[in-house]
Short mmCIF file of C-alpha atoms in Angstrom, two decimals:
data_model
loop_
_atom_site.label_atom_id
_atom_site.label_comp_id
_atom_site.label_asym_id
_atom_site.label_seq_id
_atom_site.Cartn_x
_atom_site.Cartn_y
_atom_site.Cartn_z
CA MET A 1 -7.97 3.58 3.35
CA THR A 2 -8.75 7.26 3.23
CA THR A 3 -10.24 8.42 -0.06
CA LYS A 4 -10.92 12.10 0.72
CA LEU A 5 -7.38 13.37 0.53
CA VAL A 6 -5.66 16.67 0.95
CA THR A 7 -3.36 16.94 -2.06
CA PHE A 8 -0.81 19.49 -3.16
CA HIS A 9 0.44 20.61 -6.56
CA PRO A 10 4.18 20.78 -7.37
CA ASP A 11 4.09 24.53 -8.08
CA MET A 12 2.22 25.47 -4.88
CA GLU A 13 4.17 27.65 -2.42
CA VAL A 14 5.43 25.17 0.15
CA MET A 15 4.62 27.38 3.14
CA HIS A 16 0.95 27.25 2.08
CA ALA A 17 1.25 23.45 2.11
CA VAL A 18 2.89 23.53 5.55
CA HIS A 19 0.03 25.66 6.89
CA THR A 20 -2.46 23.15 5.46
CA LEU A 21 -0.70 20.20 7.11
CA VAL A 22 -0.78 21.99 10.46
CA GLU A 23 -4.38 23.18 10.06
CA LYS A 24 -5.65 19.71 9.09
CA GLY A 25 -3.51 17.91 11.67
CA ILE A 26 -2.00 15.56 9.11
CA SER A 27 1.59 14.41 8.73
CA GLY A 28 1.83 14.49 4.94
CA ALA A 29 -0.05 14.51 1.67
CA PRO A 30 0.31 13.33 -1.93
CA VAL A 31 1.53 15.74 -4.59
CA VAL A 32 -0.31 15.44 -7.91
CA ASP A 33 0.12 17.07 -11.30
CA ALA A 34 -2.63 18.81 -13.28
CA LYS A 35 -3.88 15.45 -14.58
CA GLY A 36 -4.11 13.96 -11.08
CA ASN A 37 -1.03 11.78 -11.48
CA LEU A 38 0.99 11.17 -8.34
CA VAL A 39 4.38 12.90 -8.59
CA GLY A 40 5.48 12.89 -4.97
CA ILE A 41 4.69 13.12 -1.27
CA LEU A 42 5.20 16.08 1.03
CA SER A 43 5.73 14.92 4.61
CA GLN A 44 6.47 16.61 7.92
CA ARG A 45 10.01 15.36 7.52
CA ASP A 46 10.31 17.12 4.17
CA CYS A 47 8.90 20.25 5.78
CA LEU A 48 11.66 20.45 8.37
CA GLU A 49 13.96 21.59 5.56
CA VAL A 50 11.30 24.15 4.60
CA ALA A 51 11.42 25.58 8.11
CA LEU A 52 15.15 26.20 7.82
CA THR A 53 14.82 27.93 4.44
CA ALA A 54 11.76 29.98 5.37
CA ALA A 55 13.38 31.26 8.55
CA GLN A 56 16.18 32.76 6.47
CA ASP A 57 14.01 34.10 3.64
CA SER A 58 11.05 35.81 5.32
CA CYS A 59 8.76 32.74 5.21
CA ILE A 60 8.99 32.20 1.46
CA ALA A 61 10.63 28.90 0.71
CA GLY A 62 9.73 27.96 -2.87
CA PRO A 63 7.50 25.41 -4.57
CA VAL A 64 6.41 22.08 -3.11
CA ALA A 65 8.35 20.34 -5.90
CA GLN A 66 11.60 21.59 -4.36
CA TYR A 67 10.95 19.73 -1.09
CA MET A 68 8.69 16.75 -1.83
CA SER A 69 9.91 13.19 -1.92
CA GLU A 70 9.70 12.03 -5.53
CA LYS A 71 8.66 8.59 -6.76
CA PRO A 72 6.98 7.48 -3.54
CA LYS A 73 6.41 3.82 -2.82
CA THR A 74 2.77 3.01 -3.57
CA VAL A 75 0.34 0.16 -3.02
CA ASP A 76 -2.68 -1.04 -4.93
CA PRO A 77 -6.17 -1.43 -3.44
CA ASP A 78 -5.74 -5.21 -3.22
CA THR A 79 -2.68 -5.11 -0.95
CA ASN A 80 -3.59 -7.27 2.03
CA LEU A 81 -3.35 -6.32 5.67
CA THR A 82 -0.37 -8.58 6.38
CA GLN A 83 1.60 -7.07 3.51
CA LEU A 84 0.76 -3.55 4.69
CA ALA A 85 1.72 -4.28 8.30
CA THR A 86 5.03 -5.73 7.09
CA MET A 87 5.69 -2.69 4.91
CA PHE A 88 5.02 -0.32 7.82
CA THR A 89 7.33 -2.24 10.14
CA THR A 90 10.22 -2.44 7.68
CA ALA A 91 10.12 1.08 6.21
CA PRO A 92 10.02 4.53 7.81
CA PHE A 93 6.90 5.62 5.93
CA ARG A 94 3.71 6.68 7.74
CA ARG A 95 1.51 6.40 4.68
CA TYR A 96 1.38 4.87 1.21
CA PRO A 97 -0.56 6.33 -1.71
CA VAL A 98 -3.03 3.83 -3.18
CA ILE A 99 -2.86 3.69 -6.99
CA GLU A 100 -5.39 1.97 -9.24
CA ASN A 101 -5.06 2.02 -13.03
CA GLY A 102 -2.36 4.67 -12.71
CA GLN A 103 -4.54 7.07 -10.70
CA LEU A 104 -4.39 8.09 -7.05
CA VAL A 105 -7.51 6.66 -5.38
CA GLY A 106 -6.59 6.98 -1.72
CA GLN A 107 -3.98 6.69 0.93
CA ILE A 108 -3.37 4.07 3.61
CA SER A 109 -1.72 4.99 6.88
CA ARG A 110 -0.37 3.16 9.88
CA SER A 111 -3.51 4.22 11.75
CA ASP A 112 -5.71 2.67 9.05
CA VAL A 113 -3.90 -0.66 9.41
CA LEU A 114 -4.13 -0.58 13.20
CA ARG A 115 -7.82 0.26 12.99
CA ALA A 116 -8.42 -2.70 10.66
CA ILE A 117 -6.52 -5.05 12.98
CA SER A 118 -8.48 -3.77 15.96
CA GLN A 119 -11.79 -4.37 14.17
CA MET A 120 -10.77 -7.90 13.15
CA CYS A 121 -9.70 -8.88 16.67
#
């Protein structure tokens, strides 16, 4: 699980978020409100729509909230490796936010699961 996360705010200009994804070489990031509550995920897939809008409007596309996926599927820190591997093989998601006591504490990706399997075997 990654605990040092890039996060976005719903009112942030989405092109700034796109630049951050590209700069950091990541495929998506959680979107949190002012209290740190998870409100969505902004993924590369979501950003493809941004590209279409920005190309027509001089690279201004609106707030992250307009493009993010709301109510993302989450996991808790105790979700076991088998459950995670199953979730990644049956859903199109590349990452799941990790929530503990209602707060975002990290994110688990396909790469994290593969790394854990590799270390175990």
